[in-house]
Backbone as JSON Lines, residues from 0, in Angstrom:
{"i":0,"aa":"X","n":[213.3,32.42,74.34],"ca":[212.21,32.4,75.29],"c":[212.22,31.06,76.04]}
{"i":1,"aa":"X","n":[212.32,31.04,77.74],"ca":[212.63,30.34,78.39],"c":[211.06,29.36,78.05]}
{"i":2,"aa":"X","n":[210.72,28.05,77.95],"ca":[209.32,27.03,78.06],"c":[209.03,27.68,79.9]}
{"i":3,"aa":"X","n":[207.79,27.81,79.93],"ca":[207.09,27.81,80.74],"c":[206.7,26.42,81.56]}
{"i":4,"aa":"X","n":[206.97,26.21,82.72],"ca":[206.16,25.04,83.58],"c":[204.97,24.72,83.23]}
{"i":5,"aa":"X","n":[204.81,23.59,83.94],"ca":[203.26,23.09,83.56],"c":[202.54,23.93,84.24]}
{"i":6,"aa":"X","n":[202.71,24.07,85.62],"ca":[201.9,25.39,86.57],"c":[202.37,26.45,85.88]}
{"i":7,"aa":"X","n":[203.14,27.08,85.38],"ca":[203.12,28.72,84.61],"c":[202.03,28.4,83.35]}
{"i":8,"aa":"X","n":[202.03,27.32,82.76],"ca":[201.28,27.18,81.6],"c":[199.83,27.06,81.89]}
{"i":9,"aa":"X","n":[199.42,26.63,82.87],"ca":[198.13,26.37,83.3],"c":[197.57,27.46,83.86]}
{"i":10,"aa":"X","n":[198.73,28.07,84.98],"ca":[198.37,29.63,85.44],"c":[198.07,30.13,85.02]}
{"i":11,"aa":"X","n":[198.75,30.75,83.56],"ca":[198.91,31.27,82.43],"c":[197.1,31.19,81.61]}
{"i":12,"aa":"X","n":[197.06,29.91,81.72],"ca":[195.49,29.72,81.45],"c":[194.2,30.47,81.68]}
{"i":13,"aa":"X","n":[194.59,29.89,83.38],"ca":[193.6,30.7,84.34],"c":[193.0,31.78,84.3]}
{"i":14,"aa":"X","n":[194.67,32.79,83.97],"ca":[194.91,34.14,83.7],"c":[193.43,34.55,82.74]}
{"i":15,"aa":"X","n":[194.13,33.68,81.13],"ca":[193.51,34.09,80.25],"c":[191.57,34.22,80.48]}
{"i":16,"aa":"X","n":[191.6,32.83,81.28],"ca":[190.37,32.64,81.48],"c":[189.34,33.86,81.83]}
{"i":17,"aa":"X","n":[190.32,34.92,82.92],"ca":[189.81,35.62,83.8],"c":[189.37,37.02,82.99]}
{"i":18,"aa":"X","n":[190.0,36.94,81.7],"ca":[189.78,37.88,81.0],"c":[188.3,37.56,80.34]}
{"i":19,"aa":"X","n":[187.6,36.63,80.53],"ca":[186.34,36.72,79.84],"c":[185.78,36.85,81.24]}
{"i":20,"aa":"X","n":[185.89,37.04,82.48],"ca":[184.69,37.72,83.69],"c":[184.14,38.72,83.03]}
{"i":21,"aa":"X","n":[182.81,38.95,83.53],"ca":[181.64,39.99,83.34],"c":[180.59,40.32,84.36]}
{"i":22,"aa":"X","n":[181.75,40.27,85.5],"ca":[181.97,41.31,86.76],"c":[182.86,42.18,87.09]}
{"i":23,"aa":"X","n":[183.17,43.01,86.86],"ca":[184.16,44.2,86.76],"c":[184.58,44.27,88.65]}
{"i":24,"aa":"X","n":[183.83,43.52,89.05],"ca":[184.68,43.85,90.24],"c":[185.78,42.48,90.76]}
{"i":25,"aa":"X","n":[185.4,41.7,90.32],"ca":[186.66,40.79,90.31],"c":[186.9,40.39,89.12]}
{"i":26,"aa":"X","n":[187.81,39.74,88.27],"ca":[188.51,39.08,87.14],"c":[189.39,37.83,87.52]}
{"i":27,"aa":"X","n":[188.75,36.54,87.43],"ca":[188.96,35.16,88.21],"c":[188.73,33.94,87.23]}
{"i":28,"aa":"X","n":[189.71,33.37,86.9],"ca":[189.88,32.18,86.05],"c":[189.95,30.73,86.56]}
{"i":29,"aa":"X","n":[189.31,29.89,86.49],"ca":[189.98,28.29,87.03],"c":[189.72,28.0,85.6]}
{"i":30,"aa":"X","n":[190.67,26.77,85.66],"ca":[191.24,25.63,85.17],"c":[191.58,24.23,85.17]}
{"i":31,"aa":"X","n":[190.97,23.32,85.1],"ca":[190.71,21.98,85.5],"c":[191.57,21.25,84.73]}
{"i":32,"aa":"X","n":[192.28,20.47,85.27],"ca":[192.91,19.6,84.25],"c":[193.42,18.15,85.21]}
{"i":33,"aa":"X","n":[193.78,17.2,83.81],"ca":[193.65,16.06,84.09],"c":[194.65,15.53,83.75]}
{"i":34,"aa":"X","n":[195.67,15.34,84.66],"ca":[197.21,14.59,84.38],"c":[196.77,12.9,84.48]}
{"i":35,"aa":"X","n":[197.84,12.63,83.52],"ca":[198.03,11.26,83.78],"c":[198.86,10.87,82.53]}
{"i":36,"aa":"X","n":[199.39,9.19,82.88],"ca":[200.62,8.73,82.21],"c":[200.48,8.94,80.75]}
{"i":37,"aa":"X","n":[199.33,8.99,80.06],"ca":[199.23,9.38,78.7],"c":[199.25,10.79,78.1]}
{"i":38,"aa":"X","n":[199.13,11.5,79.07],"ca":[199.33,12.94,78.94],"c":[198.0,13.84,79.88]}
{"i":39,"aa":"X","n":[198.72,15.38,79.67],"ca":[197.59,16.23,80.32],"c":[196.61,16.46,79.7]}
{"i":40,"aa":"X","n":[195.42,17.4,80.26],"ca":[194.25,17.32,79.63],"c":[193.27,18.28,80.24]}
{"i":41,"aa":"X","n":[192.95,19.52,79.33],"ca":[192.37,20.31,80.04],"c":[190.44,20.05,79.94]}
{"i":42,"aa":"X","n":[190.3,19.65,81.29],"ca":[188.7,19.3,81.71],"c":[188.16,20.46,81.54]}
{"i":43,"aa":"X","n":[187.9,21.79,81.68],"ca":[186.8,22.82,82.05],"c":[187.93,23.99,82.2]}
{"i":44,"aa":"X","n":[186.97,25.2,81.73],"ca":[187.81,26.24,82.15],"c":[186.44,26.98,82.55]}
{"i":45,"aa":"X","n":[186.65,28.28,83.53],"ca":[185.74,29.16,83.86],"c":[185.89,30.29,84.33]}
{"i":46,"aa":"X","n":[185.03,30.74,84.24],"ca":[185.33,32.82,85.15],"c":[184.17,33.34,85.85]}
{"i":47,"aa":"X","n":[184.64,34.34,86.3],"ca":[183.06,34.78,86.71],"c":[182.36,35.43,85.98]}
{"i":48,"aa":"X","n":[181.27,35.41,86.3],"ca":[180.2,36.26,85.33],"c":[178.82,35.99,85.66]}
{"i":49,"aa":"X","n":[177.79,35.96,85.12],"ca":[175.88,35.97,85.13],"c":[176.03,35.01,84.33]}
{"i":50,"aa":"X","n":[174.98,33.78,84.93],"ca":[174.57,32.62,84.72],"c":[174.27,32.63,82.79]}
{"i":51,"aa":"X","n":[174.4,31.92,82.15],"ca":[174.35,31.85,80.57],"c":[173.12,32.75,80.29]}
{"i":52,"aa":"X","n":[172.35,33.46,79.77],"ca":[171.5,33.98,79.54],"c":[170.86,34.89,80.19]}
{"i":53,"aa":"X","n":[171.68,35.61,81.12],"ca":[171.31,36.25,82.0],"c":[172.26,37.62,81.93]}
{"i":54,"aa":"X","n":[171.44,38.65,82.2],"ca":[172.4,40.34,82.24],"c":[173.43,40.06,82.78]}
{"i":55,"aa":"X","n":[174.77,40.47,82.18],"ca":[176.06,40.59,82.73],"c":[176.02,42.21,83.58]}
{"i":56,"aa":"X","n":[176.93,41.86,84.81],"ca":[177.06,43.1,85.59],"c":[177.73,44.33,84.87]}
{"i":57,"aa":"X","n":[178.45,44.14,83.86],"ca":[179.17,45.13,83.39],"c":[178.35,45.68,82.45]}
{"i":58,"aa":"X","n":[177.03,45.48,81.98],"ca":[175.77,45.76,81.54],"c":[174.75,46.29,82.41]}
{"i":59,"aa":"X","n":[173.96,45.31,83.28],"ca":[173.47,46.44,83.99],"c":[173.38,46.64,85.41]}
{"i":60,"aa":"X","n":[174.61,46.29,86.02],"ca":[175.45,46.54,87.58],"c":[175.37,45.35,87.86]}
{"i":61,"aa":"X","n":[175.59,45.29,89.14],"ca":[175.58,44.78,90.15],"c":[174.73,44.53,91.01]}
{"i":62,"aa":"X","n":[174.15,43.05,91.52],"ca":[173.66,42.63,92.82],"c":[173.98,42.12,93.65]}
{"i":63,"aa":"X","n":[173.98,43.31,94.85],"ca":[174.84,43.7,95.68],"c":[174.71,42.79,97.44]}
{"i":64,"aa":"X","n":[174.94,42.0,97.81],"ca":[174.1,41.42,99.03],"c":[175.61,41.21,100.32]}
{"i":65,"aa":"X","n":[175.32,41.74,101.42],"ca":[176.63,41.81,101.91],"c":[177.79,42.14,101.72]}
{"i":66,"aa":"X","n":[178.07,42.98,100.52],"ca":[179.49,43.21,100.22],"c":[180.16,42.81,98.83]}
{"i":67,"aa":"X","n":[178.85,41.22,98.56],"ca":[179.11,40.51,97.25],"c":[178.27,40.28,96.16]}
{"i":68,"aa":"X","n":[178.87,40.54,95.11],"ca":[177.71,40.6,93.87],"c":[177.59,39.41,93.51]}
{"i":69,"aa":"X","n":[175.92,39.24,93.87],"ca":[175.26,37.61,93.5],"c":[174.93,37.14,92.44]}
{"i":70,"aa":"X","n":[175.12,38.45,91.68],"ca":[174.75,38.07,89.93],"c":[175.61,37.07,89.47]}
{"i":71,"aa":"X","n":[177.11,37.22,89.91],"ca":[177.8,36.27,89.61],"c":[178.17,35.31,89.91]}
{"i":72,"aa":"X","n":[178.31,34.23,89.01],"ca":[178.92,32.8,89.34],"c":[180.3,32.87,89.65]}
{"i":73,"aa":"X","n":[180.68,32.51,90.04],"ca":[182.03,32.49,90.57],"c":[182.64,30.97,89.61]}
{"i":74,"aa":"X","n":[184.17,31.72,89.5],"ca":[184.65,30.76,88.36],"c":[184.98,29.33,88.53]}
{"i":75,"aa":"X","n":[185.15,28.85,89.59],"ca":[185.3,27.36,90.02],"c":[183.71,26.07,89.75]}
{"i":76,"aa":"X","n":[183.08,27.56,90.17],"ca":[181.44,26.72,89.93],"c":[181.12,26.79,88.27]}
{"i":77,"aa":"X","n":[181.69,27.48,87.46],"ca":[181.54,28.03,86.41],"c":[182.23,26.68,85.49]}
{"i":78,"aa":"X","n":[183.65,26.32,85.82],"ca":[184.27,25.2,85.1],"c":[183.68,24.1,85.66]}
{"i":79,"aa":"X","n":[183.04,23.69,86.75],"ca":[182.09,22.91,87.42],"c":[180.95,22.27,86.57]}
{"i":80,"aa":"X","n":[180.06,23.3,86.37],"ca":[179.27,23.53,85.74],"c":[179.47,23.02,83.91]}
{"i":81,"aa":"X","n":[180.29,23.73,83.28],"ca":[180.8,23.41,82.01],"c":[180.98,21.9,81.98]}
{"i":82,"aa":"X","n":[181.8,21.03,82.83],"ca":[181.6,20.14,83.08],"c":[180.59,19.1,82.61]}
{"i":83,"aa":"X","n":[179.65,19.3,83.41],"ca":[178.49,18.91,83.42],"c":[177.72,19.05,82.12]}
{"i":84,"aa":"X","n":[178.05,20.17,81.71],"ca":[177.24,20.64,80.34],"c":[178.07,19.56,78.94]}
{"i":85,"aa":"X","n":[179.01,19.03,79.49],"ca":[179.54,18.69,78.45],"c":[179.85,17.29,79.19]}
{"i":86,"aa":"X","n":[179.02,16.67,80.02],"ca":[179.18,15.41,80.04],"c":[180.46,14.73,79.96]}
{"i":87,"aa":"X","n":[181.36,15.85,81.06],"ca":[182.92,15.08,81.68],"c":[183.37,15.28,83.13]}
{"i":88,"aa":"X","n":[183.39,14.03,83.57],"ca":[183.51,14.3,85.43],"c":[184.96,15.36,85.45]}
{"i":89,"aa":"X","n":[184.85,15.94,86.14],"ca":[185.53,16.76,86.98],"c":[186.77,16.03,88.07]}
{"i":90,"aa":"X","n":[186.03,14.66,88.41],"ca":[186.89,13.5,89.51],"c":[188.47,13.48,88.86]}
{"i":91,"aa":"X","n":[188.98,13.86,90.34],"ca":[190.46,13.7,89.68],"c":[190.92,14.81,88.91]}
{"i":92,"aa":"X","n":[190.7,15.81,88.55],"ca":[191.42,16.6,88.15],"c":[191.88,17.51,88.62]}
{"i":93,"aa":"X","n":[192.82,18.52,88.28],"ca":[193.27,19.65,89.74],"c":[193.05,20.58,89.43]}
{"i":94,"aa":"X","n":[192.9,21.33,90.01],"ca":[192.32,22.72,90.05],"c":[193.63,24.22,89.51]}
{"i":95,"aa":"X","n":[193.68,25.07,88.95],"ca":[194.26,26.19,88.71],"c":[193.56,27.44,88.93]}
{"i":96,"aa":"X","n":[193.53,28.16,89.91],"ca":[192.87,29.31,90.31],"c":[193.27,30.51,90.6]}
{"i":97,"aa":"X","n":[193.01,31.9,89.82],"ca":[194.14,32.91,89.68],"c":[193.66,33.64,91.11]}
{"i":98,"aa":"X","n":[192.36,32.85,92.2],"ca":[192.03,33.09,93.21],"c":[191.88,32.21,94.08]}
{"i":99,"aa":"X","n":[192.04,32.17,95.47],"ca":[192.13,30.89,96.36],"c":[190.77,30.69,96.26]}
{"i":100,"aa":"X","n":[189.63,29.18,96.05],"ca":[188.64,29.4,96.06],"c":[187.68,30.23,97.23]}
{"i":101,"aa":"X","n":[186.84,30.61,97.28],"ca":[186.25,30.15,98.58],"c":[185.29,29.7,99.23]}
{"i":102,"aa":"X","n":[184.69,29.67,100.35],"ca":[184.19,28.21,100.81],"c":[182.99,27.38,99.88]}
{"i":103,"aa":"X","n":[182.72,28.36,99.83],"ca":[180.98,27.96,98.71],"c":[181.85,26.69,97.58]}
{"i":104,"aa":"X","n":[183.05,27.86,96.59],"ca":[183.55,26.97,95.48],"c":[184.8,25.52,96.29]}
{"i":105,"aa":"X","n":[185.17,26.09,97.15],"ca":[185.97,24.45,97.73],"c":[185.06,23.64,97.87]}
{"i":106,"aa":"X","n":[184.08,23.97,98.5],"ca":[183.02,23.19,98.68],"c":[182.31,22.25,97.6]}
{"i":107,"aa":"X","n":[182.33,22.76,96.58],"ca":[181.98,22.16,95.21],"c":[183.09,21.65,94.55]}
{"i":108,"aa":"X","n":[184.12,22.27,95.02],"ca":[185.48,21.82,94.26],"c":[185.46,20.03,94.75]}
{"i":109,"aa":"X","n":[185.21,19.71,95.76],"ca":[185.68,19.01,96.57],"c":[184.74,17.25,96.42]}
{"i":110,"aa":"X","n":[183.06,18.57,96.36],"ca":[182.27,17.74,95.58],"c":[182.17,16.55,94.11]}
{"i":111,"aa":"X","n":[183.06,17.89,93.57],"ca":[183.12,17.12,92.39],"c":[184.63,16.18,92.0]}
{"i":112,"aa":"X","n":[185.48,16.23,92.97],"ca":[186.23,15.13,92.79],"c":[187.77,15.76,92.79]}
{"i":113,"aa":"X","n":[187.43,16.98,92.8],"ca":[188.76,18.06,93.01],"c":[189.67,17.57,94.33]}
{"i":114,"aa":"X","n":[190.76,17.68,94.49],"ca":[191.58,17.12,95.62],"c":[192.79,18.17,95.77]}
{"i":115,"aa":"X","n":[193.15,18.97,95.0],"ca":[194.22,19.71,94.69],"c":[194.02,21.27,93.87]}
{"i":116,"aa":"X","n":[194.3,21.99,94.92],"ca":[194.04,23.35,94.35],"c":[195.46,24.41,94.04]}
{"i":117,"aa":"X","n":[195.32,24.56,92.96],"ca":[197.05,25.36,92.86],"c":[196.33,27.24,92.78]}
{"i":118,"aa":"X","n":[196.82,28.28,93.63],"ca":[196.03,29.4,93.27],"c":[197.42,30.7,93.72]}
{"i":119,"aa":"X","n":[197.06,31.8,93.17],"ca":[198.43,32.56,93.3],"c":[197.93,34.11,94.24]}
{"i":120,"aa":"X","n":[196.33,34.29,94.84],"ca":[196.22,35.06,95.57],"c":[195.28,34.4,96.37]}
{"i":121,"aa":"X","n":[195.22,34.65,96.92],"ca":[194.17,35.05,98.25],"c":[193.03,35.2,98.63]}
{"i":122,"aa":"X","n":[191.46,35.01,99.05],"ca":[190.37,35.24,98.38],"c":[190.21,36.59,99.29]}
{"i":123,"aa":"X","n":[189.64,37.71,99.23],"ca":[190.19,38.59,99.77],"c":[189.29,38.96,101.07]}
{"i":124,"aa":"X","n":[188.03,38.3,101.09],"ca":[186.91,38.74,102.31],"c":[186.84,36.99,102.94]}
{"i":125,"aa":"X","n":[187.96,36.55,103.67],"ca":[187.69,35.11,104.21],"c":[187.78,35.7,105.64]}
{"i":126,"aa":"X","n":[186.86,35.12,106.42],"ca":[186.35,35.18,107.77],"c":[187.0,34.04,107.97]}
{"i":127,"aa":"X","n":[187.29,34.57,109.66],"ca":[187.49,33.45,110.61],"c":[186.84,31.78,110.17]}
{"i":128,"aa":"X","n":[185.31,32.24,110.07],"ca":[184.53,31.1,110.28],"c":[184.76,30.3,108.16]}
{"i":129,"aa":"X","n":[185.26,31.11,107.4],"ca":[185.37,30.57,106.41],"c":[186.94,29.63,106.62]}
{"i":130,"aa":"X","n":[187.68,30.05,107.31],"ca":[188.92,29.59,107.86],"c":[188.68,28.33,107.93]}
{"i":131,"aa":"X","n":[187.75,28.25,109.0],"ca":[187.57,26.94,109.61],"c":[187.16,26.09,108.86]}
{"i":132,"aa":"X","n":[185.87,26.24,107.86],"ca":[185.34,25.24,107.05],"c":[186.17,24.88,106.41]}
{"i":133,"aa":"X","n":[187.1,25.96,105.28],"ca":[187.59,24.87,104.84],"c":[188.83,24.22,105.05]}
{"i":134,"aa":"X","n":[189.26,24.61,106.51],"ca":[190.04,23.46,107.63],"c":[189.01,21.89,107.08]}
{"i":135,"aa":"X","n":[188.0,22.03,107.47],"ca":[187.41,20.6,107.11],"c":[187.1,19.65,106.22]}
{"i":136,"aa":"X","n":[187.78,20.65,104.53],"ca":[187.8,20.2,103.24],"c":[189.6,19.87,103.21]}
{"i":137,"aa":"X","n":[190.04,20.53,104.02],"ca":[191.72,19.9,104.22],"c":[191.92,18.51,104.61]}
{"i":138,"aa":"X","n":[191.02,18.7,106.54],"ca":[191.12,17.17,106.55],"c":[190.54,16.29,105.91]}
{"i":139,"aa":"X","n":[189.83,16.07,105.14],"ca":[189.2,15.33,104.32],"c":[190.03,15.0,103.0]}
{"i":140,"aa":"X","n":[190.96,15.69,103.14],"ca":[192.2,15.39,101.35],"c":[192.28,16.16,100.62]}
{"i":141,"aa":"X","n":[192.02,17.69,100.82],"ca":[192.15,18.82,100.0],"c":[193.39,19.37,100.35]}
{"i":142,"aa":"X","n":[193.86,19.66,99.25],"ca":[195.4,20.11,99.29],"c":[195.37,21.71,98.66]}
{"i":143,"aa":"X","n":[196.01,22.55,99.04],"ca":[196.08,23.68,98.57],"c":[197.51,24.3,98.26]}
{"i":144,"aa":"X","n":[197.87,24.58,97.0],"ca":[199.21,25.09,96.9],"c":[199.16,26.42,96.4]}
{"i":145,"aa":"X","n":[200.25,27.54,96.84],"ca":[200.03,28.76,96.55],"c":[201.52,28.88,95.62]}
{"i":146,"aa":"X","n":[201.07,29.08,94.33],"ca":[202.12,29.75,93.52],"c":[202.53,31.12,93.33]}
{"i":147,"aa":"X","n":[203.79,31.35,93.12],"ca":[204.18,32.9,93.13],"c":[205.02,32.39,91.31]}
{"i":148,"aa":"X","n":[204.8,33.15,90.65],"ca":[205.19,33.02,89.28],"c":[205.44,31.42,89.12]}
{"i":149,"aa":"X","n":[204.45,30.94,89.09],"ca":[204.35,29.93,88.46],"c":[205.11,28.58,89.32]}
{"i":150,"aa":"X","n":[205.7,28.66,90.55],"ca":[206.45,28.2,91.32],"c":[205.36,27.86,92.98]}
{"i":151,"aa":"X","n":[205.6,26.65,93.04],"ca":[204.88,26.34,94.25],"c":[205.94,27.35,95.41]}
{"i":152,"aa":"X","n":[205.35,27.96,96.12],"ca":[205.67,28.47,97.6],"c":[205.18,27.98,98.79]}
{"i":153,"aa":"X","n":[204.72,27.52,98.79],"ca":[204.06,26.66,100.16],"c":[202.94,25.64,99.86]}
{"i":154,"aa":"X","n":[202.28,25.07,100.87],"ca":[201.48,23.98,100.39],"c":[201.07,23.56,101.93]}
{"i":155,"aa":"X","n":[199.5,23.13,101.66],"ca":[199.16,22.23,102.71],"c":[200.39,21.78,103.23]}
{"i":156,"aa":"X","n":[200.4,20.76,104.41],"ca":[200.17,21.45,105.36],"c":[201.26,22.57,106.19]}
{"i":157,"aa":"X","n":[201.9,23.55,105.35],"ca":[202.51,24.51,105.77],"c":[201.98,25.54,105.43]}
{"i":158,"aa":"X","n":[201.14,26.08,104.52],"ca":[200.24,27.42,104.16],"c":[199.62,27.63,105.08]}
{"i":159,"aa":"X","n":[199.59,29.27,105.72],"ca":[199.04,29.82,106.65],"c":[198.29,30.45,105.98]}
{"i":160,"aa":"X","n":[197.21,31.11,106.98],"ca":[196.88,32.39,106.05],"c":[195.69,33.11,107.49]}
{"i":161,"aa":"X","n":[196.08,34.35,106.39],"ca":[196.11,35.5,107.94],"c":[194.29,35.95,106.64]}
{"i":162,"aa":"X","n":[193.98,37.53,106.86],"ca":[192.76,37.3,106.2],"c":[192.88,38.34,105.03]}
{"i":163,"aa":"X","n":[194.06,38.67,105.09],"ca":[194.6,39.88,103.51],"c":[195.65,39.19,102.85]}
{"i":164,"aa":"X","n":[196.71,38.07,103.62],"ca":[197.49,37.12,102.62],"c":[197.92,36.26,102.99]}
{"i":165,"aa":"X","n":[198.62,35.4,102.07],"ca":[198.91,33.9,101.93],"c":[200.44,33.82,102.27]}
{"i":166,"aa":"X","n":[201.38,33.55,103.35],"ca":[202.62,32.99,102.84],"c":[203.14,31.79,103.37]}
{"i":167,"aa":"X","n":[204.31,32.1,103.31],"ca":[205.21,31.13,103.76],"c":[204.83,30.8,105.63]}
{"i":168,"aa":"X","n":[204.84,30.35,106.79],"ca":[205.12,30.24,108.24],"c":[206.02,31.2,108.45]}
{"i":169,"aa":"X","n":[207.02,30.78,107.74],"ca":[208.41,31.8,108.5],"c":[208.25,33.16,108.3]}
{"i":170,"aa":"X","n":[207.31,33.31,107.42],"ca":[207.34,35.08,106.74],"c":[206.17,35.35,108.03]}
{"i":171,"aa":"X","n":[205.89,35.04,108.62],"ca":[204.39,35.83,109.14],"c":[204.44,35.91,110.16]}
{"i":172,"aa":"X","n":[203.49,36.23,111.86],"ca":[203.34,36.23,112.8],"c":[202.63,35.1,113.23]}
{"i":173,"aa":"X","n":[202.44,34.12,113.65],"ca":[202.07,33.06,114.03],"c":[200.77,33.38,114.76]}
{"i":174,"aa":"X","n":[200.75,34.56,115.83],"ca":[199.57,34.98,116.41],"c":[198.28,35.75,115.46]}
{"i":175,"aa":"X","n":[198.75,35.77,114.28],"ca":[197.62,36.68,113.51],"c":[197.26,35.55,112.41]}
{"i":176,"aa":"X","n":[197.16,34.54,113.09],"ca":[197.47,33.27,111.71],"c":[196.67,32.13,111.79]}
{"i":177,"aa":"X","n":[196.26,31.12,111.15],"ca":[195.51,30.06,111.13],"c":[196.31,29.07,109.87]}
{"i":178,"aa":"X","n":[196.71,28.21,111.09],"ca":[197.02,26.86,109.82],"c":[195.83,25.97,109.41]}
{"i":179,"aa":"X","n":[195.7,25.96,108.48],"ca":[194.78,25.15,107.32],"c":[194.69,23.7,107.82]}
{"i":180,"aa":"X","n":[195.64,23.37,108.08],"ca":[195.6,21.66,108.04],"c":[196.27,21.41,109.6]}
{"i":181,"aa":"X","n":[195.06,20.98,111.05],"ca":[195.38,20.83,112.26],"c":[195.81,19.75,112.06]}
């Protein structure tokens, strides 16, 4: 059995993470961790689901508002959060997301000291106008890398993204497209 990368191993994480969501309509893991010369270090992990003490959707549905169920936390705010609960900054560590965040969680990602997002799909309802915002968490030092098995494929500032997927420049149409980082 071939060792896994540090991004397959962390992915790999994410993955697992996503298996404790308790929203049946998405299944979404982050992973926080904290490199440095003494070694790695996993800060927070999270998924989605209903706030700690609160009905899980896969119990008794869904609340439903535009398209998106509000019951749930979304998993970036979720390892965010854990964080906090456990009295360890978040600053500096990078992100692993088995979903590209979106704007709400970059937004917090970014807050809390996040600079680097590694994610392997797509978030799947990003608007134009979500495009743009977080164009403005790019220029500011947010980096976004999209892995395909565990392997960086593109990266700030060459990741495009159209509003169903993520690739390479050369793979896509340039006119159906928005680069991340002007």
């Amino acid at each position: 059995m071939r060792r896994p990368s540090k991004h397959q191993y962390y992915m790999n994480l994410a993955r697992e993470a996503s298996t404790r969501a308790t929203c049946d309509r998405a299944h979404v893991g982050c992973v926080l961790v904290r490199f440095s010369k003494r070694g790695d270090s996993i800060v927070a992990t999270g998924y989605n689901g209903a706030p700690s003490g609160h009905p899980h959707c896969d119990e008794v549905g869904h609340d439903m508002e535009n398209g998106h169920c509000v019951r749930a936390v979304h998993a970036e705010r979720n390892a965010i959060y854990q964080c906090a609960r456990i009295g360890v900054s978040a600053d500096g560590a990078v992100a692993y997301c088995t979903v590209m965040p979106c704007v709400k969680c970059t937004e917090a990602l970014h807050s809390a000291g996040v600079r680097l997002v590694y994610f392997e799909q797509l978030y799947k309802s990003m608007s134009d106008d979500d495009v743009s915002r977080i164009r403005l968490y790019v220029k500011a030092g947010m980096d976004f890398c999209y892995l395909v098995d565990g392997e960086v494929v593109d990266a700030t500032p060459r990741v495009w993204i159209s509003l169903n997927r993520i690739r390479p420049r050369t793979e896509v149409e340039e006119s159906s497209l928005f680069l991340l980082n002007l």
